[in-house]
Amino acid sequence: MSLNCNEINLILQELNLKGSFIQDIIQPGYDSLALYTYKEGGAKTVFICTAHDACRICEVRRKITKNEKPLRFMEFLRSRIKGCRINSAEQIGLERVVKLEISNAEEELNLYIRLWNNAANVILCDNNKVILDSMFRRPNKGEMTGMQFTEPAADTSKFDVADKWPVREWEGEVSEGKTYQSFNEFIDAYYSEHGAALSREALLEKAEKWFNTNLSKREAALANLENKLSSFQNAEQMKHTGDLILAYGHLIDGTSRHLECEDYETGKTVSIIIDPKLSAHENAEKYYTQYKKAVSGSEQLEHDIEIAKKQIDKLKSQYEAMKREQNPVKIEQMLRHDSKPVQQQKKTHPGLDYTVNGWYILVGRDANENDELLRRHVRGEDMWLHVRDFPGGYVFIKHKKDKTIPLDILLDAANLAVYYSKARNTGKTDLYYTKVKYLRRAKNGPKGMVLPTQEKNLCITPDKDRLSRLDMLLNT
């Protein structure tokens, strides 16, 4: 349940914010806010929550985790009230609306904190009660920038029945062997454990559901990849069949769709499906092509399986981190970030990216990704790598000011360029590299095609150990 009017008065009395200065503002979530205040005698962090069934204002002594992206209202408050002095902090009557009168050298402002369940809000107004901005913009309620804020009138009749809302018993309460020193401390601990929206218990239940749902999806995807890999296990048989066709090609009569011959490895008679209209060499080539595809597909699937396993391990470690986390605000942030549907997650760039010893590497895997990276995600000083004489992906090493790319990073990028190209299985491979500013697009050429100048040569033999290490560093 949310705070009642008497509890709010007790909290404000303990906070004693009059004369404090607002040093900073942090908004950890869309429905919460923290004011870092200071006055002679010490600093206090005032936490404001507008979540359903957990509306409150109280002091917190734990670290408030920043949101992954600065939120609109926080940035606005920082621009208007950071450094302001709090001249008064009082509840309007018993209306569960806290009014902070604040000022700086240039203006006087009012910050209203309404702690009504299902209608909570934080609203900043000028001295004439014109709304400058609010945590939640609600046009139907007149809570938009430029609208006039109606301050609730204090209902004096409520004072006669104020004892209907008693303050929760907290003195003498003990949690984990610790006695609460103030009502603020008790309220923070109570809502951290029992608040409906931001309670640790409720969030951990949500985290468990999130984990089980995602784990089942990832395990099913892994099983599908492993099944595909098993279907490629007869790759060597394809090659052997091609060898048999060449060995017994003289038996092809041009009419039969089967070639009956003795397998020189097993001594058994086998029947091979062939196209009677094709020569022995052409029939053998069809099996060799299937063999090459199976070998290539197996290597790609093994790579994908490794990534899938790492994603499962990462998911498990994220869930374990949530279970260990004691700060419910942090758990809520972790869930909000990780449980967002894939279609709602803003992908900053196409392709893959790796972070190696502080160097950022981008990999395009096809013409579309190559073109998109070139157009929007790399700059002139970034390094570009590509294999010679084979189609494949572009690899970029992002530039670091006043830093030269180490040879080890260049070799990492080169191995990735070879792996994501048609030269993957050719062994020793030639590449060239140059800065993005020395690339020019081929006139009327295929999508993403570029012509390099001032390029340098690099010749490598793909290193499987290096690629395995890079797999561990893939930013998934």
Tab-separated table of C-alpha atoms in Angstrom:
chain	number	residue	atom	x	y	z
A	1	MET	CA	0.000	0.000	0.000
A	2	SER	CA	1.030	3.620	-0.484
A	3	LEU	CA	1.977	6.080	2.239
A	4	ASN	CA	-0.844	7.762	4.119
A	5	CYS	CA	-0.911	11.437	5.034
A	6	ASN	CA	0.410	11.008	8.577
A	7	GLU	CA	3.303	8.871	7.365
A	8	ILE	CA	4.201	11.511	4.796
A	9	ASN	CA	4.284	14.196	7.495
A	10	LEU	CA	6.573	12.065	9.668
A	11	ILE	CA	8.905	11.400	6.730
A	12	LEU	CA	9.112	15.107	5.870
A	13	GLN	CA	9.747	15.953	9.499
A	14	GLU	CA	12.686	13.532	9.613
A	15	LEU	CA	14.024	14.667	6.245
A	16	ASN	CA	14.076	18.330	7.304
A	17	LEU	CA	14.763	19.506	3.766
A	18	LYS	CA	14.317	23.228	4.394
A	19	GLY	CA	17.559	25.003	3.562
A	20	SER	CA	18.968	22.061	1.555
A	21	PHE	CA	20.449	22.418	-1.904
A	22	ILE	CA	19.674	20.030	-4.760
A	23	GLN	CA	23.056	18.776	-5.945
A	24	ASP	CA	21.899	16.234	-8.536
A	25	ILE	CA	18.881	14.372	-9.909
A	26	ILE	CA	18.836	10.709	-10.945
A	27	GLN	CA	15.882	8.991	-12.627
A	28	PRO	CA	16.449	5.217	-12.418
A	29	GLY	CA	13.101	4.382	-14.046
A	30	TYR	CA	10.068	5.964	-15.645
A	31	ASP	CA	8.186	6.025	-12.331
A	32	SER	CA	10.957	6.873	-9.865
A	33	LEU	CA	13.221	9.786	-9.100
A	34	ALA	CA	16.042	10.569	-6.668
A	35	LEU	CA	17.039	14.040	-5.453
A	36	TYR	CA	20.551	14.311	-4.050
A	37	THR	CA	20.393	17.085	-1.442
A	38	TYR	CA	22.931	18.697	0.858
A	39	LYS	CA	22.956	21.151	3.697
A	40	GLU	CA	25.197	21.780	6.638
A	41	GLY	CA	25.168	18.596	8.618
A	42	GLY	CA	25.220	16.131	5.755
A	43	ALA	CA	23.839	14.869	2.455
A	44	LYS	CA	20.561	13.034	1.902
A	45	THR	CA	19.174	11.106	-1.052
A	46	VAL	CA	15.421	11.616	-1.351
A	47	PHE	CA	13.767	8.808	-3.297
A	48	ILE	CA	10.371	9.413	-4.937
A	49	CYS	CA	8.331	6.539	-6.364
A	50	THR	CA	5.029	6.930	-8.239
A	51	ALA	CA	4.431	3.210	-8.925
A	52	HIS	CA	1.041	1.631	-8.265
A	53	ASP	CA	0.629	0.536	-4.635
A	54	ALA	CA	4.120	1.806	-3.823
A	55	CYS	CA	3.801	5.620	-3.942
A	56	ARG	CA	6.262	7.085	-1.500
A	57	ILE	CA	8.890	9.644	-0.649
A	58	CYS	CA	11.686	8.755	1.754
A	59	GLU	CA	15.395	8.926	2.346
A	60	VAL	CA	17.503	6.071	0.974
A	61	ARG	CA	21.074	5.223	1.836
A	62	ARG	CA	21.687	2.687	-0.908
A	63	LYS	CA	23.135	3.549	-4.288
A	64	ILE	CA	20.585	4.655	-6.884
A	65	THR	CA	21.426	2.979	-10.183
A	66	LYS	CA	21.279	5.194	-13.232
A	67	ASN	CA	19.063	4.282	-16.145
A	68	GLU	CA	20.886	2.947	-19.219
A	69	LYS	CA	19.752	6.037	-21.112
A	70	PRO	CA	19.158	9.509	-19.592
A	71	LEU	CA	15.399	10.022	-19.334
A	72	ARG	CA	13.588	13.141	-20.509
A	73	PHE	CA	12.270	14.351	-17.146
A	74	MET	CA	15.606	13.888	-15.403
A	75	GLU	CA	17.403	15.943	-18.037
A	76	PHE	CA	14.777	18.658	-17.746
A	77	LEU	CA	15.008	18.813	-13.943
A	78	ARG	CA	18.773	18.969	-14.101
A	79	SER	CA	18.543	21.974	-16.389
A	80	ARG	CA	16.052	23.809	-14.134
A	81	ILE	CA	16.485	22.857	-10.485
A	82	LYS	CA	20.003	21.492	-10.082
A	83	GLY	CA	21.722	23.784	-7.600
A	84	CYS	CA	18.440	25.253	-6.335
A	85	ARG	CA	17.750	25.838	-2.657
A	86	ILE	CA	14.745	24.165	-1.017
A	87	ASN	CA	12.974	26.935	0.890
A	88	SER	CA	10.224	24.715	2.250
A	89	ALA	CA	9.018	21.108	1.997
A	90	GLU	CA	5.497	20.500	3.285
A	91	GLN	CA	2.456	18.396	2.620
A	92	ILE	CA	-0.584	20.353	1.452
A	93	GLY	CA	-3.028	19.709	4.283
A	94	LEU	CA	-3.487	15.945	4.432
A	95	GLU	CA	-3.840	15.598	0.665
A	96	ARG	CA	-0.761	13.410	0.093
A	97	VAL	CA	0.719	16.097	-2.136
A	98	VAL	CA	4.174	17.353	-1.161
A	99	LYS	CA	5.106	20.858	-2.253
A	100	LEU	CA	8.772	21.863	-2.484
A	101	GLU	CA	9.292	25.599	-2.827
A	102	ILE	CA	12.679	26.024	-4.472
A	103	SER	CA	14.655	28.942	-5.831
A	104	ASN	CA	17.903	30.052	-7.377
A	105	ALA	CA	19.331	33.457	-8.145
A	106	GLU	CA	16.993	33.915	-11.097
A	107	GLU	CA	13.621	32.359	-10.323
A	108	GLU	CA	11.312	30.716	-7.814
A	109	LEU	CA	9.756	27.344	-8.654
A	110	ASN	CA	7.382	24.817	-7.109
A	111	LEU	CA	7.889	21.060	-7.347
A	112	TYR	CA	4.694	19.127	-6.594
A	113	ILE	CA	4.986	15.440	-5.666
A	114	ARG	CA	1.539	13.847	-5.761
A	115	LEU	CA	1.466	10.455	-4.042
A	116	TRP	CA	-2.000	9.294	-5.067
A	117	ASN	CA	-2.356	5.684	-6.055
A	118	ASN	CA	-3.078	5.384	-9.820
A	119	ALA	CA	-2.664	9.155	-10.277
A	120	ALA	CA	0.790	9.873	-8.869
A	121	ASN	CA	2.953	12.437	-10.604
A	122	VAL	CA	5.854	14.847	-10.152
A	123	ILE	CA	5.180	18.290	-11.628
A	124	LEU	CA	7.436	21.336	-11.840
A	125	CYS	CA	5.712	24.728	-12.029
A	126	ASP	CA	6.854	28.300	-12.098
A	127	ASN	CA	5.884	30.786	-9.402
A	128	ASN	CA	2.527	31.341	-11.146
A	129	LYS	CA	1.757	27.599	-11.135
A	130	VAL	CA	2.193	27.246	-14.883
A	131	ILE	CA	3.437	23.727	-15.597
A	132	LEU	CA	6.974	23.633	-16.962
A	133	ASP	CA	7.048	19.838	-17.298
A	134	SER	CA	5.949	16.681	-15.493
A	135	MET	CA	7.067	13.096	-15.035
A	136	PHE	CA	3.872	11.883	-16.734
A	137	ARG	CA	2.245	14.100	-19.333
A	138	ARG	CA	-1.544	13.786	-19.078
A	139	PRO	CA	-3.423	16.198	-21.351
A	140	ASN	CA	-6.847	14.995	-20.169
A	141	LYS	CA	-5.954	15.995	-16.612
A	142	GLY	CA	-4.409	19.297	-17.628
A	143	GLU	CA	-0.898	18.110	-16.784
A	144	MET	CA	1.027	19.323	-19.805
A	145	THR	CA	3.653	21.990	-20.353
A	146	GLY	CA	2.067	25.437	-20.448
A	147	MET	CA	-1.129	24.418	-18.653
A	148	GLN	CA	-2.186	25.866	-15.319
A	149	PHE	CA	-1.673	23.531	-12.376
A	150	THR	CA	-4.481	23.454	-9.834
A	151	GLU	CA	-3.029	23.041	-6.390
A	152	PRO	CA	-5.342	20.871	-4.252
A	153	ALA	CA	-7.087	22.796	-1.510
A	154	ALA	CA	-6.335	21.568	1.989
A	155	ASP	CA	-9.499	19.950	3.330
A	156	THR	CA	-9.516	21.050	6.988
A	157	SER	CA	-12.247	18.525	7.848
A	158	LYS	CA	-9.708	15.748	7.396
A	159	PHE	CA	-7.789	16.959	10.438
A	160	ASP	CA	-10.655	15.807	12.633
A	161	VAL	CA	-10.299	12.226	11.433
A	162	ALA	CA	-6.527	12.159	10.933
A	163	ASP	CA	-6.202	9.315	13.439
A	164	LYS	CA	-7.965	7.064	10.919
A	165	TRP	CA	-4.629	6.767	9.141
A	166	PRO	CA	-2.165	5.578	11.777
A	167	VAL	CA	1.576	5.481	11.194
A	168	ARG	CA	2.871	1.945	10.800
A	169	GLU	CA	4.643	0.529	13.827
A	170	TRP	CA	8.358	0.718	13.248
A	171	GLU	CA	10.128	1.541	16.497
A	172	GLY	CA	11.728	-1.581	17.854
A	173	GLU	CA	11.279	-3.414	14.533
A	174	VAL	CA	14.297	-5.505	13.605
A	175	SER	CA	15.295	-6.731	10.159
A	176	GLU	CA	18.222	-9.123	9.692
A	177	GLY	CA	19.509	-8.224	13.127
A	178	LYS	CA	19.341	-4.477	12.455
A	179	THR	CA	17.106	-2.027	14.327
A	180	TYR	CA	15.664	0.831	12.288
A	181	GLN	CA	16.949	4.227	13.332
A	182	SER	CA	14.233	6.254	11.605
A	183	PHE	CA	10.852	5.920	9.947
A	184	ASN	CA	12.512	6.768	6.623
A	185	GLU	CA	14.831	3.792	6.974
A	186	PHE	CA	11.913	1.525	7.866
A	187	ILE	CA	9.829	2.699	4.876
A	188	ASP	CA	12.700	2.183	2.435
A	189	ALA	CA	13.277	-1.352	3.727
A	190	TYR	CA	9.536	-2.131	3.795
A	191	TYR	CA	8.886	-1.151	0.175
A	192	SER	CA	12.094	-2.768	-1.002
A	193	GLU	CA	10.744	-6.088	0.230
A	194	HIS	CA	6.972	-5.705	0.064
A	195	GLY	CA	6.030	-2.880	-2.313
A	196	ALA	CA	3.796	-4.231	-5.081
A	197	ALA	CA	5.638	-2.673	-8.001
A	198	LEU	CA	9.232	-2.521	-6.828
A	199	SER	CA	9.413	-5.249	-4.202
A	200	ARG	CA	12.350	-7.589	-4.485
A	201	GLU	CA	10.093	-10.588	-3.959
A	202	ALA	CA	7.715	-9.637	-6.785
A	203	LEU	CA	10.569	-8.730	-9.123
A	204	LEU	CA	12.335	-12.038	-8.506
A	205	GLU	CA	9.131	-13.885	-9.401
A	206	LYS	CA	9.014	-11.867	-12.612
A	207	ALA	CA	12.703	-12.604	-13.208
A	208	GLU	CA	12.113	-16.343	-12.803
A	209	LYS	CA	9.326	-16.258	-15.385
A	210	TRP	CA	11.506	-14.229	-17.749
A	211	PHE	CA	14.379	-16.681	-17.295
A	212	ASN	CA	12.300	-19.819	-17.852
A	213	THR	CA	10.644	-18.395	-20.977
A	214	ASN	CA	13.909	-17.301	-22.568
A	215	LEU	CA	15.774	-20.438	-21.523
A	216	SER	CA	13.214	-22.709	-23.177
A	217	LYS	CA	13.406	-20.659	-26.400
A	218	ARG	CA	17.189	-20.710	-26.508
A	219	GLU	CA	17.399	-24.417	-25.663
A	220	ALA	CA	14.904	-25.192	-28.450
A	221	ALA	CA	16.982	-23.131	-30.892
A	222	LEU	CA	20.128	-24.970	-29.799
A	223	ALA	CA	18.448	-28.350	-30.254
A	224	ASN	CA	17.376	-27.311	-33.751
A	225	LEU	CA	20.954	-26.360	-34.677
A	226	GLU	CA	22.300	-29.633	-33.298
A	227	ASN	CA	19.724	-31.592	-35.302
A	228	LYS	CA	20.782	-29.783	-38.465
A	229	LEU	CA	24.407	-30.530	-37.696
A	230	SER	CA	23.675	-34.243	-37.286
A	231	SER	CA	22.082	-34.245	-40.746
A	232	PHE	CA	25.468	-33.157	-42.170
A	233	GLN	CA	27.391	-36.011	-40.571
A	234	ASN	CA	27.325	-38.045	-43.801
A	235	ALA	CA	29.373	-35.410	-45.649
A	236	GLU	CA	32.292	-37.804	-46.159
A	237	GLN	CA	29.902	-40.344	-47.670
A	238	MET	CA	28.965	-37.776	-50.340
A	239	LYS	CA	32.623	-37.406	-51.311
A	240	HIS	CA	33.113	-41.169	-51.330
A	241	THR	CA	30.069	-41.590	-53.580
A	242	GLY	CA	31.578	-39.105	-56.048
A	243	ASP	CA	34.818	-41.074	-56.004
A	244	LEU	CA	32.904	-44.310	-56.779
A	245	ILE	CA	31.151	-42.688	-59.751
A	246	LEU	CA	34.493	-41.641	-61.212
A	247	ALA	CA	35.965	-45.088	-60.569
A	248	TYR	CA	33.043	-46.923	-62.233
A	249	GLY	CA	31.964	-44.269	-64.718
A	250	HIS	CA	32.502	-46.652	-67.603
A	251	LEU	CA	29.429	-48.624	-66.389
A	252	ILE	CA	27.036	-45.715	-67.006
A	253	ASP	CA	24.938	-46.778	-69.993
A	254	GLY	CA	22.955	-43.556	-70.528
A	255	THR	CA	19.562	-45.116	-69.653
A	256	SER	CA	19.628	-46.417	-66.068
A	257	ARG	CA	19.147	-44.009	-63.155
A	258	HIS	CA	21.227	-46.251	-60.898
A	259	LEU	CA	24.865	-47.233	-61.006
A	260	GLU	CA	25.485	-50.695	-59.576
A	261	CYS	CA	29.081	-51.135	-58.451
A	262	GLU	CA	31.299	-52.643	-55.771
A	263	ASP	CA	32.420	-50.359	-52.968
A	264	TYR	CA	36.180	-50.825	-52.924
A	265	GLU	CA	36.316	-49.887	-49.213
A	266	THR	CA	33.686	-52.353	-47.924
A	267	GLY	CA	33.537	-54.896	-50.720
A	268	LYS	CA	29.743	-54.618	-50.822
A	269	THR	CA	27.623	-53.917	-53.891
A	270	VAL	CA	26.024	-50.469	-53.777
A	271	SER	CA	23.437	-48.686	-55.920
A	272	ILE	CA	24.111	-45.012	-56.605
A	273	ILE	CA	21.433	-42.637	-57.914
A	274	ILE	CA	22.691	-40.811	-61.002
A	275	ASP	CA	21.388	-38.757	-63.914
A	276	PRO	CA	21.817	-40.954	-67.020
A	277	LYS	CA	21.965	-37.885	-69.247
A	278	LEU	CA	25.100	-36.632	-67.508
A	279	SER	CA	28.644	-37.895	-67.784
A	280	ALA	CA	30.451	-39.654	-64.952
A	281	HIS	CA	32.381	-36.481	-64.184
A	282	GLU	CA	29.198	-34.361	-64.073
A	283	ASN	CA	27.409	-36.866	-61.820
A	284	ALA	CA	30.418	-37.033	-59.517
A	285	GLU	CA	30.579	-33.225	-59.406
A	286	LYS	CA	26.994	-33.079	-58.087
A	287	TYR	CA	28.001	-35.249	-55.100
A	288	TYR	CA	31.190	-33.266	-54.552
A	289	THR	CA	29.112	-30.064	-54.483
A	290	GLN	CA	26.829	-31.577	-51.835
A	291	TYR	CA	29.930	-32.608	-49.900
A	292	LYS	CA	31.356	-29.071	-49.974
A	293	LYS	CA	28.038	-27.582	-48.848
A	294	ALA	CA	27.787	-30.080	-46.004
A	295	VAL	CA	31.344	-29.339	-44.835
A	296	SER	CA	30.778	-25.575	-45.037
A	297	GLY	CA	27.378	-25.888	-43.375
A	298	SER	CA	28.844	-28.000	-40.580
A	299	GLU	CA	31.479	-25.392	-39.785
A	300	GLN	CA	28.902	-22.592	-39.756
A	301	LEU	CA	26.547	-24.652	-37.596
A	302	GLU	CA	29.334	-25.475	-35.142
A	303	HIS	CA	30.011	-21.741	-34.897
A	304	ASP	CA	26.307	-20.995	-34.396
A	305	ILE	CA	26.019	-23.747	-31.796
A	306	GLU	CA	28.918	-22.240	-29.845
A	307	ILE	CA	27.226	-18.835	-29.913
A	308	ALA	CA	23.895	-20.391	-28.840
A	309	LYS	CA	25.584	-22.118	-25.892
A	310	LYS	CA	27.259	-18.873	-24.852
A	311	GLN	CA	23.930	-17.062	-25.026
A	312	ILE	CA	22.415	-19.685	-22.714
A	313	ASP	CA	25.351	-19.295	-20.313
A	314	LYS	CA	24.939	-15.505	-20.456
A	315	LEU	CA	21.215	-15.843	-19.736
A	316	LYS	CA	21.948	-18.025	-16.707
A	317	SER	CA	24.559	-15.587	-15.406
A	318	GLN	CA	22.108	-12.676	-15.826
A	319	TYR	CA	19.485	-14.542	-13.829
A	320	GLU	CA	21.982	-15.407	-11.108
A	321	ALA	CA	22.990	-11.735	-10.947
A	322	MET	CA	19.329	-10.761	-10.510
A	323	LYS	CA	18.937	-13.261	-7.665
A	324	ARG	CA	22.034	-11.902	-5.932
A	325	GLU	CA	21.025	-8.244	-6.367
A	326	GLN	CA	19.544	-6.729	-3.224
A	327	ASN	CA	18.510	-3.396	-4.740
A	328	PRO	CA	15.003	-3.820	-6.231
A	329	VAL	CA	15.428	-0.748	-8.438
A	330	LYS	CA	18.465	-2.366	-10.040
A	331	ILE	CA	16.539	-5.641	-10.583
A	332	GLU	CA	13.712	-3.714	-12.222
A	333	GLN	CA	16.217	-2.005	-14.539
A	334	MET	CA	17.850	-5.323	-15.456
A	335	LEU	CA	14.459	-6.836	-16.254
A	336	ARG	CA	13.308	-3.824	-18.230
A	337	HIS	CA	16.425	-3.985	-20.378
A	338	ASP	CA	16.600	-7.763	-20.880
A	339	SER	CA	12.920	-8.635	-21.215
A	340	LYS	CA	12.147	-6.071	-23.911
A	341	PRO	CA	10.772	-7.874	-26.976
A	342	VAL	CA	13.345	-8.259	-29.752
A	343	GLN	CA	11.250	-6.222	-32.171
A	344	GLN	CA	11.289	-3.309	-29.700
A	345	GLN	CA	15.022	-3.410	-29.068
A	346	LYS	CA	16.733	-0.749	-31.092
A	347	LYS	CA	19.615	-2.343	-32.929
A	348	THR	CA	22.312	0.265	-33.322
A	349	HIS	CA	23.960	-1.365	-36.321
A	350	PRO	CA	23.699	-4.386	-38.613
A	351	GLY	CA	26.080	-7.337	-38.498
A	352	LEU	CA	28.227	-8.432	-35.569
A	353	ASP	CA	30.437	-6.503	-33.192
A	354	TYR	CA	33.340	-7.465	-30.972
A	355	THR	CA	35.185	-5.595	-28.257
A	356	VAL	CA	38.815	-6.736	-27.979
A	357	ASN	CA	41.119	-5.065	-25.476
A	358	GLY	CA	39.231	-1.805	-25.835
A	359	TRP	CA	39.107	-1.925	-29.668
A	360	TYR	CA	35.713	-2.103	-31.339
A	361	ILE	CA	35.342	-4.315	-34.445
A	362	LEU	CA	32.287	-4.341	-36.735
A	363	VAL	CA	31.575	-7.179	-39.163
A	364	GLY	CA	29.210	-7.118	-42.145
A	365	ARG	CA	28.192	-10.574	-43.369
A	366	ASP	CA	26.511	-9.770	-46.684
A	367	ALA	CA	26.114	-6.967	-49.214
A	368	ASN	CA	23.231	-5.337	-47.331
A	369	GLU	CA	25.106	-5.246	-44.020
A	370	ASN	CA	28.302	-4.068	-45.724
A	371	ASP	CA	26.456	-1.216	-47.399
A	372	GLU	CA	24.603	-0.167	-44.236
A	373	LEU	CA	27.797	-0.149	-42.171
A	374	LEU	CA	29.568	1.932	-44.805
A	375	ARG	CA	26.747	4.441	-45.068
A	376	ARG	CA	25.900	5.068	-41.437
A	377	HIS	CA	28.218	3.424	-38.924
A	378	VAL	CA	31.845	4.049	-39.874
A	379	ARG	CA	33.934	7.172	-40.376
A	380	GLY	CA	36.920	8.159	-42.488
A	381	GLU	CA	39.610	7.193	-39.972
A	382	ASP	CA	38.162	3.719	-39.309
A	383	MET	CA	40.067	0.782	-40.823
A	384	TRP	CA	38.470	-1.435	-43.510
A	385	LEU	CA	39.519	-5.032	-44.279
A	386	HIS	CA	38.412	-7.425	-47.015
A	387	VAL	CA	39.724	-10.626	-48.616
A	388	ARG	CA	41.177	-10.446	-52.117
A	389	ASP	CA	39.490	-12.178	-55.060
A	390	PHE	CA	36.605	-13.599	-53.003
A	391	PRO	CA	33.191	-12.190	-52.103
A	392	GLY	CA	32.668	-11.699	-48.405
A	393	GLY	CA	31.926	-9.415	-45.500
A	394	TYR	CA	33.542	-6.105	-44.675
A	395	VAL	CA	35.335	-5.788	-41.348
A	396	PHE	CA	35.925	-2.398	-39.721
A	397	ILE	CA	38.159	-1.458	-36.801
A	398	LYS	CA	36.891	1.730	-35.172
A	399	HIS	CA	39.465	4.473	-34.874
A	400	LYS	CA	40.847	5.514	-31.492
A	401	LYS	CA	42.297	9.001	-31.266
A	402	ASP	CA	46.099	9.091	-31.130
A	403	LYS	CA	46.250	5.274	-31.148
A	404	THR	CA	47.764	2.918	-33.716
A	405	ILE	CA	45.962	-0.370	-34.306
A	406	PRO	CA	48.024	-3.162	-32.670
A	407	LEU	CA	49.053	-6.069	-34.890
A	408	ASP	CA	47.075	-8.499	-32.731
A	409	ILE	CA	43.857	-6.522	-33.311
A	410	LEU	CA	44.584	-6.353	-37.045
A	411	LEU	CA	45.002	-10.151	-37.107
A	412	ASP	CA	41.744	-10.598	-35.210
A	413	ALA	CA	39.920	-8.480	-37.785
A	414	ALA	CA	41.648	-10.298	-40.657
A	415	ASN	CA	40.578	-13.703	-39.339
A	416	LEU	CA	36.996	-12.462	-39.087
A	417	ALA	CA	37.169	-11.133	-42.658
A	418	VAL	CA	38.329	-14.529	-43.925
A	419	TYR	CA	35.783	-16.444	-41.853
A	420	TYR	CA	32.861	-14.391	-43.209
A	421	SER	CA	33.900	-14.827	-46.851
A	422	LYS	CA	33.986	-17.496	-49.546
A	423	ALA	CA	37.694	-17.927	-48.773
A	424	ARG	CA	36.927	-19.571	-45.438
A	425	ASN	CA	38.186	-23.016	-46.461
A	426	THR	CA	41.012	-22.041	-48.827
A	427	GLY	CA	43.762	-21.954	-46.210
A	428	LYS	CA	46.341	-19.211	-46.718
A	429	THR	CA	44.455	-16.070	-47.791
A	430	ASP	CA	45.367	-12.612	-49.069
A	431	LEU	CA	43.583	-9.540	-47.737
A	432	TYR	CA	43.885	-5.821	-48.159
A	433	TYR	CA	43.148	-3.032	-45.736
A	434	THR	CA	42.927	0.727	-45.818
A	435	LYS	CA	41.117	3.582	-44.113
A	436	VAL	CA	37.461	4.150	-44.938
A	437	LYS	CA	38.262	7.581	-46.355
A	438	TYR	CA	40.284	5.903	-49.115
A	439	LEU	CA	37.314	3.877	-50.374
A	440	ARG	CA	35.148	4.982	-53.254
A	441	ARG	CA	31.990	3.388	-54.528
A	442	ALA	CA	32.118	1.510	-57.817
A	443	LYS	CA	30.013	3.396	-60.356
A	444	ASN	CA	26.983	1.271	-61.310
A	445	GLY	CA	28.492	-1.561	-59.275
A	446	PRO	CA	26.681	-4.025	-57.018
A	447	LYS	CA	25.326	-2.852	-53.684
A	448	GLY	CA	28.083	-2.115	-51.206
A	449	MET	CA	30.913	-2.608	-53.685
A	450	VAL	CA	33.874	-0.275	-53.172
A	451	LEU	CA	37.250	0.334	-54.802
A	452	PRO	CA	40.107	0.821	-52.314
A	453	THR	CA	43.109	3.097	-52.730
A	454	GLN	CA	46.301	3.357	-50.670
A	455	GLU	CA	45.588	-0.187	-49.536
A	456	LYS	CA	48.120	-2.431	-47.798
A	457	ASN	CA	48.428	-6.187	-48.179
A	458	LEU	CA	48.062	-8.834	-45.506
A	459	CYS	CA	48.402	-12.595	-45.890
A	460	ILE	CA	47.218	-14.948	-43.150
A	461	THR	CA	46.390	-18.567	-42.483
A	462	PRO	CA	43.086	-18.667	-40.544
A	463	ASP	CA	43.657	-19.349	-36.859
A	464	LYS	CA	40.883	-21.453	-35.278
A	465	ASP	CA	42.113	-20.712	-31.753
A	466	ARG	CA	41.921	-16.980	-32.445
A	467	LEU	CA	38.391	-17.333	-33.835
A	468	SER	CA	37.318	-19.356	-30.778
A	469	ARG	CA	38.633	-16.590	-28.528
A	470	LEU	CA	36.745	-13.996	-30.563
A	471	ASP	CA	33.546	-16.029	-30.195
A	472	MET	CA	33.843	-15.500	-26.452
A	473	LEU	CA	34.035	-11.733	-27.014
A	474	LEU	CA	31.048	-11.504	-29.364
A	475	ASN	CA	28.675	-8.771	-28.111
A	476	THR	CA	25.354	-10.660	-28.069
